[in-house]
PDB file of C-alpha atoms in Angstrom:
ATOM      1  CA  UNK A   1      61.647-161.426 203.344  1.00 41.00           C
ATOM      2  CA  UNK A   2      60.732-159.002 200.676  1.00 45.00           C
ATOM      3  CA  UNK A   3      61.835-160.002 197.365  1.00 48.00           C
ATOM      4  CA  UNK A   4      64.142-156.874 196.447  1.00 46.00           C
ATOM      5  CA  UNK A   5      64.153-157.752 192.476  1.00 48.00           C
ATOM      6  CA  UNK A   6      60.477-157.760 191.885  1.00 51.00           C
ATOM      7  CA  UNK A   7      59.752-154.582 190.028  1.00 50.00           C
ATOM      8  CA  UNK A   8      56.317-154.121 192.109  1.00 50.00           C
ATOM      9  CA  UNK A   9      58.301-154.082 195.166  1.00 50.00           C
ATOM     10  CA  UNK A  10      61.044-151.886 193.996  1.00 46.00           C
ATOM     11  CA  UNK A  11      58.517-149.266 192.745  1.00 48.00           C
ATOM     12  CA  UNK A  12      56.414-149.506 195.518  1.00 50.00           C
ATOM     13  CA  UNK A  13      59.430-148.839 198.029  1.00 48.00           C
ATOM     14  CA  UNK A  14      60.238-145.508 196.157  1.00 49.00           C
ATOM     15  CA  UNK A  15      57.005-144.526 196.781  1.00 48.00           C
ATOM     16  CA  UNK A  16      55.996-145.873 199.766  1.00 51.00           C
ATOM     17  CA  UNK A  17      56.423-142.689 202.321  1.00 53.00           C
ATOM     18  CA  UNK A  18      54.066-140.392 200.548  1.00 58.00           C
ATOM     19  CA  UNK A  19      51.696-143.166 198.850  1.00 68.00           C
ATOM     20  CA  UNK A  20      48.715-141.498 201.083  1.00 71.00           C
ATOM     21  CA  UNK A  21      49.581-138.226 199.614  1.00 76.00           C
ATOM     22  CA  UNK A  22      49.827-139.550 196.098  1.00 85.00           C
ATOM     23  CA  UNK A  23      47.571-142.018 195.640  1.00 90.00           C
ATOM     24  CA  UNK A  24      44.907-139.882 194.291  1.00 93.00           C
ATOM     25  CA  UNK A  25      47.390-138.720 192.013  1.00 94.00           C
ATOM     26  CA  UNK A  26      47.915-141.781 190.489  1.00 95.00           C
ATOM     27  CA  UNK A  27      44.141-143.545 190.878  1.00 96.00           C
ATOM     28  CA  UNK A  28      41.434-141.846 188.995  1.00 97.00           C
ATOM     29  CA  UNK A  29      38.266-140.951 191.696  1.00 97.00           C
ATOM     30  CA  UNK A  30      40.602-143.499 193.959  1.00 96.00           C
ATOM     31  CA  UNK A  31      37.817-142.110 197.231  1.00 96.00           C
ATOM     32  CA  UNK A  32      35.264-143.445 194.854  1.00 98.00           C
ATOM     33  CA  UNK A  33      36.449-146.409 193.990  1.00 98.00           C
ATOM     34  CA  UNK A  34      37.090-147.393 197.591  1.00 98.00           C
ATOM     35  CA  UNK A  35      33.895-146.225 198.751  1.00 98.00           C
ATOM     36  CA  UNK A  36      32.100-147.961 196.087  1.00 98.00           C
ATOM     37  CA  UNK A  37      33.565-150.976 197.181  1.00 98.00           C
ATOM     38  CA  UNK A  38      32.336-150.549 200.766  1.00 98.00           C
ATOM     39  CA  UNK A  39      28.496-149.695 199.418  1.00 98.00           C
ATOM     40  CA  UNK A  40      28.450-152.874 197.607  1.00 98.00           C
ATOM     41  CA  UNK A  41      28.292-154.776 200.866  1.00 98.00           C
ATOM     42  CA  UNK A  42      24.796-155.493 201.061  1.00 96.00           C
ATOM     43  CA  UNK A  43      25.002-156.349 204.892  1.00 97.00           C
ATOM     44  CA  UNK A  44      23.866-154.873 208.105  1.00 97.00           C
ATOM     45  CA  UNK A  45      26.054-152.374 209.568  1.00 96.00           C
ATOM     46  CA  UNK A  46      26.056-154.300 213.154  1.00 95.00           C
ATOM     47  CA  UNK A  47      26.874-157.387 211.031  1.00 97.00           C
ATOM     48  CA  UNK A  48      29.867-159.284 212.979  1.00 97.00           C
ATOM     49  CA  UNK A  49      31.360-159.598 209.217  1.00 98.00           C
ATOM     50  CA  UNK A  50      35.016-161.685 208.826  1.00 98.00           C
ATOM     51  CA  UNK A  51      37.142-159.372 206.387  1.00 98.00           C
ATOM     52  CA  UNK A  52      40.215-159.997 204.644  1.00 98.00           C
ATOM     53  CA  UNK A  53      41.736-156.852 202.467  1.00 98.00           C
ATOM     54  CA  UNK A  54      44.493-157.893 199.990  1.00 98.00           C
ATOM     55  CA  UNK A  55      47.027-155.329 199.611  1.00 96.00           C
ATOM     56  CA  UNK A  56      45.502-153.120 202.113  1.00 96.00           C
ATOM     57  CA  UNK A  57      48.299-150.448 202.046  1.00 93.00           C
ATOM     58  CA  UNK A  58      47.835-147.964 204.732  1.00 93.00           C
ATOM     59  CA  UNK A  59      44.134-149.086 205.653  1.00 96.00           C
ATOM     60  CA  UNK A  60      42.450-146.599 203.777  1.00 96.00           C
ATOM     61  CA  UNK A  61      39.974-149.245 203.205  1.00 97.00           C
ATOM     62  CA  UNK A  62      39.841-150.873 205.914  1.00 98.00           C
ATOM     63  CA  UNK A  63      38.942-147.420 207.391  1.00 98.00           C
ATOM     64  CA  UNK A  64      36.152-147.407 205.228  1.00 98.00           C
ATOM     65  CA  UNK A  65      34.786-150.661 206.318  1.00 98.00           C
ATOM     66  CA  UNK A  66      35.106-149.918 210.270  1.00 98.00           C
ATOM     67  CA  UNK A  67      32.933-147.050 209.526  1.00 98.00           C
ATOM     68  CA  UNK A  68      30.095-149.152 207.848  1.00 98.00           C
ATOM     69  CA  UNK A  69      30.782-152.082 209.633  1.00 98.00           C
ATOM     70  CA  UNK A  70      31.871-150.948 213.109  1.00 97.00           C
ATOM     71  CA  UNK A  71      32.041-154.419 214.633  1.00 97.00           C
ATOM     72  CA  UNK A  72      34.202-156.347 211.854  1.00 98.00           C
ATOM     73  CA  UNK A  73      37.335-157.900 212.732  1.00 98.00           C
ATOM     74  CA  UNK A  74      39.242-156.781 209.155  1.00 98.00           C
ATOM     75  CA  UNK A  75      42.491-158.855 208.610  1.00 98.00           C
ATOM     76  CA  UNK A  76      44.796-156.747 205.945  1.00 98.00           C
ATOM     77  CA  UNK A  77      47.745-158.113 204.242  1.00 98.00           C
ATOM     78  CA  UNK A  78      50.322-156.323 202.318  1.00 95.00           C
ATOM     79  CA  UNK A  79      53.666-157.106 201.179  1.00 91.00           C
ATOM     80  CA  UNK A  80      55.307-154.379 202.442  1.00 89.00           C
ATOM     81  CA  UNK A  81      56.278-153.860 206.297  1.00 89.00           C
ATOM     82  CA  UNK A  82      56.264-149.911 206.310  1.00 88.00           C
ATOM     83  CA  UNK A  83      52.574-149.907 204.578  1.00 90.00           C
ATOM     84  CA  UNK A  84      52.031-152.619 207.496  1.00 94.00           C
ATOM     85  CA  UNK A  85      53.195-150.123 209.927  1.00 93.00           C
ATOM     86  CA  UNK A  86      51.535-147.000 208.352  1.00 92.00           C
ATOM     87  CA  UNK A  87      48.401-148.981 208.570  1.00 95.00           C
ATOM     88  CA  UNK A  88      48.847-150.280 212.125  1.00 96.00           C
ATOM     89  CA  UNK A  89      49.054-146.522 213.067  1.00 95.00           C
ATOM     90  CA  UNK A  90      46.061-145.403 211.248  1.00 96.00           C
ATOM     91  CA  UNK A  91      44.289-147.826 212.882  1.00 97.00           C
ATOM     92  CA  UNK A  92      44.551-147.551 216.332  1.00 97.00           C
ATOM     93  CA  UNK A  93      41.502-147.261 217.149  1.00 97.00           C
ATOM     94  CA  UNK A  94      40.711-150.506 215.857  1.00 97.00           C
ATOM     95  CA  UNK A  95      43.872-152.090 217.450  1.00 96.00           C
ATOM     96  CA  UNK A  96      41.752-155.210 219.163  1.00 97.00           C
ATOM     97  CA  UNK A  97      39.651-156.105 215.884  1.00 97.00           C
ATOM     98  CA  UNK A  98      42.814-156.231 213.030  1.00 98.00           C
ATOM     99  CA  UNK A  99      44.903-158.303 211.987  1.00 98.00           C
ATOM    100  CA  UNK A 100      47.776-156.959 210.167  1.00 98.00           C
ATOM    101  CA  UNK A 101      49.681-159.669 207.977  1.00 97.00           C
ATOM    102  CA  UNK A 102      53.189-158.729 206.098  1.00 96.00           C
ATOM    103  CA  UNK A 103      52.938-161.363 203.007  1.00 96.00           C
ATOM    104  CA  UNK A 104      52.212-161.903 199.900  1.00 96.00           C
ATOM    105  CA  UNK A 105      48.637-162.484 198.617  1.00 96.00           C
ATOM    106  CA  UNK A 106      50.123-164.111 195.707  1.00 96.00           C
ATOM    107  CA  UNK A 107      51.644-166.897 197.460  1.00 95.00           C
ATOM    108  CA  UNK A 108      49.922-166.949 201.006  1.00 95.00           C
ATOM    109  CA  UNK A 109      48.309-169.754 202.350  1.00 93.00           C
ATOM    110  CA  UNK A 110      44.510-168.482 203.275  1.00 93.00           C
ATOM    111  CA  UNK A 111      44.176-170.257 207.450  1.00 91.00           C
ATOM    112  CA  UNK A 112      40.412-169.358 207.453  1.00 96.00           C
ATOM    113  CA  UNK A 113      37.418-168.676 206.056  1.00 98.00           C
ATOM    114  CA  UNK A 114      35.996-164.415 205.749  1.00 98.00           C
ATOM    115  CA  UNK A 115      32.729-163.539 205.365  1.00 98.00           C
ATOM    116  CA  UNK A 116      34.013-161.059 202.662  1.00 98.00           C
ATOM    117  CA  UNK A 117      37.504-160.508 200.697  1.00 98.00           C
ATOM    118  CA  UNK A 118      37.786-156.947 199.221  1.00 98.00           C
ATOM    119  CA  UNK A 119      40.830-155.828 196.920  1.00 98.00           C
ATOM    120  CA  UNK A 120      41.413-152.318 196.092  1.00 98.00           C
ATOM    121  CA  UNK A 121      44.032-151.219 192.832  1.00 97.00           C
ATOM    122  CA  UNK A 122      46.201-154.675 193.848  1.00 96.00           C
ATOM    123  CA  UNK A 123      45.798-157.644 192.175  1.00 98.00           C
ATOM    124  CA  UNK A 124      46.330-155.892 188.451  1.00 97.00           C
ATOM    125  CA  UNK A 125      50.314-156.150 189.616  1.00 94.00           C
ATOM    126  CA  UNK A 126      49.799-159.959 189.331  1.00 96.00           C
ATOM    127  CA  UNK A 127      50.565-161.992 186.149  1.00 96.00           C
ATOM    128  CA  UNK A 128      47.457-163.239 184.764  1.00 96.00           C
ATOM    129  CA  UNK A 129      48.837-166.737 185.891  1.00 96.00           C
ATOM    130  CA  UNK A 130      48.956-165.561 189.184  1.00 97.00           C
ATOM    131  CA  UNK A 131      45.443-163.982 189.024  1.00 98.00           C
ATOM    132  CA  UNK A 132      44.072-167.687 188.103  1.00 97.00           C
ATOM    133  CA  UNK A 133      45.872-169.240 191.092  1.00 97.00           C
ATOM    134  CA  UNK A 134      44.744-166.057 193.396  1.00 98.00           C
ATOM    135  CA  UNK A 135      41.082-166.015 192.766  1.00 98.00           C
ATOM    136  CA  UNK A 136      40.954-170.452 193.694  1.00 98.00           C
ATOM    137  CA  UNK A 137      42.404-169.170 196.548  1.00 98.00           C
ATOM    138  CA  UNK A 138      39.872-166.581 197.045  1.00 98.00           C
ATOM    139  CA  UNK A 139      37.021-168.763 196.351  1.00 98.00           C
ATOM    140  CA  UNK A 140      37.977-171.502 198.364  1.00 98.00           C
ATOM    141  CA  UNK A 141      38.500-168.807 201.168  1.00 98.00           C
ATOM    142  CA  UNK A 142      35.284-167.314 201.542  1.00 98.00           C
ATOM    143  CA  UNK A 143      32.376-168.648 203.390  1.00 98.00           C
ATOM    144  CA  UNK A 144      29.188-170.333 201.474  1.00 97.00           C
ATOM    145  CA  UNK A 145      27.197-167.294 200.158  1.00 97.00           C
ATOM    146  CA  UNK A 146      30.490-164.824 200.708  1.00 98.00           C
ATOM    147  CA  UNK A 147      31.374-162.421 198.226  1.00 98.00           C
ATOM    148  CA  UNK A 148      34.602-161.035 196.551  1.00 98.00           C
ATOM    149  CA  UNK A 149      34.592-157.651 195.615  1.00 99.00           C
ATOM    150  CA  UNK A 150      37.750-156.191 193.524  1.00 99.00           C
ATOM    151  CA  UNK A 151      38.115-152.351 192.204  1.00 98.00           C
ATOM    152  CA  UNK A 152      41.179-152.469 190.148  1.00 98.00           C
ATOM    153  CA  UNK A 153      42.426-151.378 186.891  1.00 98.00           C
ATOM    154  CA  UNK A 154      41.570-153.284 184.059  1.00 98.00           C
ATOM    155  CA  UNK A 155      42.195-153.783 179.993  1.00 98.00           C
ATOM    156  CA  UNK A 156      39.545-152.644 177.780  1.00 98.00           C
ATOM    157  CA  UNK A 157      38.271-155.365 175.242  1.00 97.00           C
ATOM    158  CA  UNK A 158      38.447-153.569 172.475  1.00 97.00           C
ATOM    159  CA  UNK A 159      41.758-152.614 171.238  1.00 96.00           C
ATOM    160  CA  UNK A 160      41.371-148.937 170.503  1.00 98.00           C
ATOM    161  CA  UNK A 161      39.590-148.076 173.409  1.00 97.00           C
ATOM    162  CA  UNK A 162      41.942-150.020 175.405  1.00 97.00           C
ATOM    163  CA  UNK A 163      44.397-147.105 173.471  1.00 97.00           C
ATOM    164  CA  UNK A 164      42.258-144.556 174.011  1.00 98.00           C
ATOM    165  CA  UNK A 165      41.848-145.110 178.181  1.00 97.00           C
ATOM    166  CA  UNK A 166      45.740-145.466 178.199  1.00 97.00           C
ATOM    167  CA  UNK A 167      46.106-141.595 176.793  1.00 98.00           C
ATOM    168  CA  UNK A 168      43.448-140.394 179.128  1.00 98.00           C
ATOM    169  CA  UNK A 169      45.628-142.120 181.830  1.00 98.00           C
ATOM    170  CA  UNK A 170      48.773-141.246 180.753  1.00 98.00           C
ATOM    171  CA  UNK A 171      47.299-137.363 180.773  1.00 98.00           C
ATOM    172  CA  UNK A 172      46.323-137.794 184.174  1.00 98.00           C
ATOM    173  CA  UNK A 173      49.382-138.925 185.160  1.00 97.00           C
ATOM    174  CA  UNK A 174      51.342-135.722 183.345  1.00 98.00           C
ATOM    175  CA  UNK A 175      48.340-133.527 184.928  1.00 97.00           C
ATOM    176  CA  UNK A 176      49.334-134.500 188.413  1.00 95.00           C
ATOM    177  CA  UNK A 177      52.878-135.321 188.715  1.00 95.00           C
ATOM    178  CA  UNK A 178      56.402-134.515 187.070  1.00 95.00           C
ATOM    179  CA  UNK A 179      59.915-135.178 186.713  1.00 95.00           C
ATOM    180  CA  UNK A 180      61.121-138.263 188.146  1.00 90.00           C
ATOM    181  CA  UNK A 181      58.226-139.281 189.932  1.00 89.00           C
ATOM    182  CA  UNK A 182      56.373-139.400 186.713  1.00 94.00           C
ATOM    183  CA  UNK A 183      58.587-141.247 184.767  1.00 94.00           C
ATOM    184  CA  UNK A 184      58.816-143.802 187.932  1.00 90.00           C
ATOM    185  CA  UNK A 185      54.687-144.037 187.502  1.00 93.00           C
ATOM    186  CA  UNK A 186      54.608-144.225 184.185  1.00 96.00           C
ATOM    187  CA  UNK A 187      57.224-146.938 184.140  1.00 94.00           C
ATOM    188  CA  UNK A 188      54.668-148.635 186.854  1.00 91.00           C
ATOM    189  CA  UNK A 189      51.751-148.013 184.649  1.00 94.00           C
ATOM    190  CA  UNK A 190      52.731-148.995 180.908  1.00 95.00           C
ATOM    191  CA  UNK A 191      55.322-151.616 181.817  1.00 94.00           C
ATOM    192  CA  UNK A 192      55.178-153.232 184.900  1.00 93.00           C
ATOM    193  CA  UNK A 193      51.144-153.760 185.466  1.00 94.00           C
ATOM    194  CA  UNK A 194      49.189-156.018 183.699  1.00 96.00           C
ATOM    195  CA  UNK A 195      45.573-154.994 184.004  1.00 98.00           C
ATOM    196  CA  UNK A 196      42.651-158.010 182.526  1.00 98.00           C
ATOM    197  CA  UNK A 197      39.950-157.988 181.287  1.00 98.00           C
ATOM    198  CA  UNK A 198      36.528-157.997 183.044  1.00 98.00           C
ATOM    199  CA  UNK A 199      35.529-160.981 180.090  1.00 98.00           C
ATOM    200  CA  UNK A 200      38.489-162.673 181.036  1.00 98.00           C
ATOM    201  CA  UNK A 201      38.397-161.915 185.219  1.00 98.00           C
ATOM    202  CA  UNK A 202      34.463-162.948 185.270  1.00 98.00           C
ATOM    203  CA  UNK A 203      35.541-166.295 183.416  1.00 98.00           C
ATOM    204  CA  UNK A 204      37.875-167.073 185.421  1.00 98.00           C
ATOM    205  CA  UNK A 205      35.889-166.049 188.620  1.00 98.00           C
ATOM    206  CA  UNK A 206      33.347-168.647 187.211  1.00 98.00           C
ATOM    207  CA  UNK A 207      36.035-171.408 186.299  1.00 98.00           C
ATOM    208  CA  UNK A 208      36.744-171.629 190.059  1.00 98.00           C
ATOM    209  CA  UNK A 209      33.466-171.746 191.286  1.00 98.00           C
ATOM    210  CA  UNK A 210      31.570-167.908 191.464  1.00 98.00           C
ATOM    211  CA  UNK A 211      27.943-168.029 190.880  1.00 94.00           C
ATOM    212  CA  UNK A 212      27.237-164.738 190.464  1.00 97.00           C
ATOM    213  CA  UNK A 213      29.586-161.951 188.882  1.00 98.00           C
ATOM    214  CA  UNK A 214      28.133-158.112 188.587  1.00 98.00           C
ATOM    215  CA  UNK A 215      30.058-154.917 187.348  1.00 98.00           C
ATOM    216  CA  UNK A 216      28.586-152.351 189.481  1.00 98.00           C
ATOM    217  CA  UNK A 217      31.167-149.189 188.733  1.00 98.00           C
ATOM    218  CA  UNK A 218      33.717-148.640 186.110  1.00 98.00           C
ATOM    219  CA  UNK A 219      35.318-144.963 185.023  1.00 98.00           C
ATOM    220  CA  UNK A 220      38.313-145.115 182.173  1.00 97.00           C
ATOM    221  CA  UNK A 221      40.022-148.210 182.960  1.00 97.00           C
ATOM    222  CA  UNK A 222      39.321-148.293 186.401  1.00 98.00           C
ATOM    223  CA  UNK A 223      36.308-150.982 187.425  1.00 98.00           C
ATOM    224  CA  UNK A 224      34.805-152.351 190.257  1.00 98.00           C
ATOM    225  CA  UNK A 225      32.675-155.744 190.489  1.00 99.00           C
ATOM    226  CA  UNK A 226      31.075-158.134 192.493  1.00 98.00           C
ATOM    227  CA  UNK A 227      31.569-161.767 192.882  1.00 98.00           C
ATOM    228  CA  UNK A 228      29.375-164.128 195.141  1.00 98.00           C
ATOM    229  CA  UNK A 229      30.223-167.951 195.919  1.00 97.00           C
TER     230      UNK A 229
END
């Protein structure tokens, strides 16, 4: 059961219907940073590759990785049933080689092993507790020599930048959306999330075990890296 008090889950289920429409309103190059995500997957593109996606939404990712990696089997998991169902639909073609998972990534048990675990703008909604806990879980999940690849937001280290990539966001958000539905994003943005980091991700990446951690695209406060076991 959904937890109805969490403030990710409330804000996500005001948005939930038109979240396709809007996510590029509310993620900065959000095509990029998905497809950047896909690109770093140094494998071939008949690989038979074992993919988990945490907070896959409505499989706009995961139809990213079909295309590169046509003979995957993806496994997606979001909180939220009607993302579940959104993505089931946009994914029909696919139907035989998904696996479509309503939970929590925060306090799932991982059954298996993946070749590969990709996260796209999800795991900032975590508490930095929860990030510790989620990336043991990740490690321990993967595969020897499988990688972790997350595009999220993130925290600048330095203080005033960290300022000045907040007012280029908040602009963005007041460029693209209004009345209530900006002050329900904004809310989201400046309140509820709680963005890391990269220092304090890649040490606790290598804490838990990652051998290898590489930024390989950032813009503002949005960043994408690299992490192999």
């Amino acid at each position: 059961m959904e937890d109805q008090n969490n403030p990710i889950n409330i804000h996500f289920s005001k948005t939930i219907d038109d979240y396709d429409i809007i996510a590029d309103c509310v993620v900065m190059k959000n095509d990029e940073l998905h497809e950047v995500i896909v690109d770093s997957l140094q494998y071939h593109s008949h690989s038979n590759l074992d993919i988990l996606d945490l907070g896959s939404g409505t499989a706009h990712g995961m139809l990213l990785l079909f295309k590169k990696f046509p003979l995957a089997k993806i496994t997606g998991v979001d909180f939220s049933h009607k993302m579940i169902q959104n993505a089931r639909k946009n994914l029909m073609a696919y139907i035989d080689r998904i696996d479509l998972r309503k939970d929590d990534f925060n306090t799932m048990v991982f059954d298996k092993q993946f070749d590969v675990i990709v996260s796209a703008v999800a795991i900032h909604n975590s508490s930095h507790e929860q990030k510790k806990l989620i990336f043991e879980k990740i490690y321990t999940g993967l595969k020897n020599n499988g990688v972790f690849v997350n595009g999220d937001f993130i925290e600048a280290e330095d203080q005033q930048i960290n300022e000045e990539y907040k007012q280029i966001y908040k602009n963005y958000l007041e460029n693209n959306l209004s009345g209530n539905e900006l002050q329900v994003w904004l809310k989201h943005a400046f309140i509820d999330d709680k963005p890391m980091r990269l220092s304090e991700q890649f040490k606790l990446l290598k804490t838990v075990g990652f051998k290898e951690i590489n930024l390989v695209w950032q813009f503002n406060n949005m960043a994408v890296y690299v992490a192999k076991k």
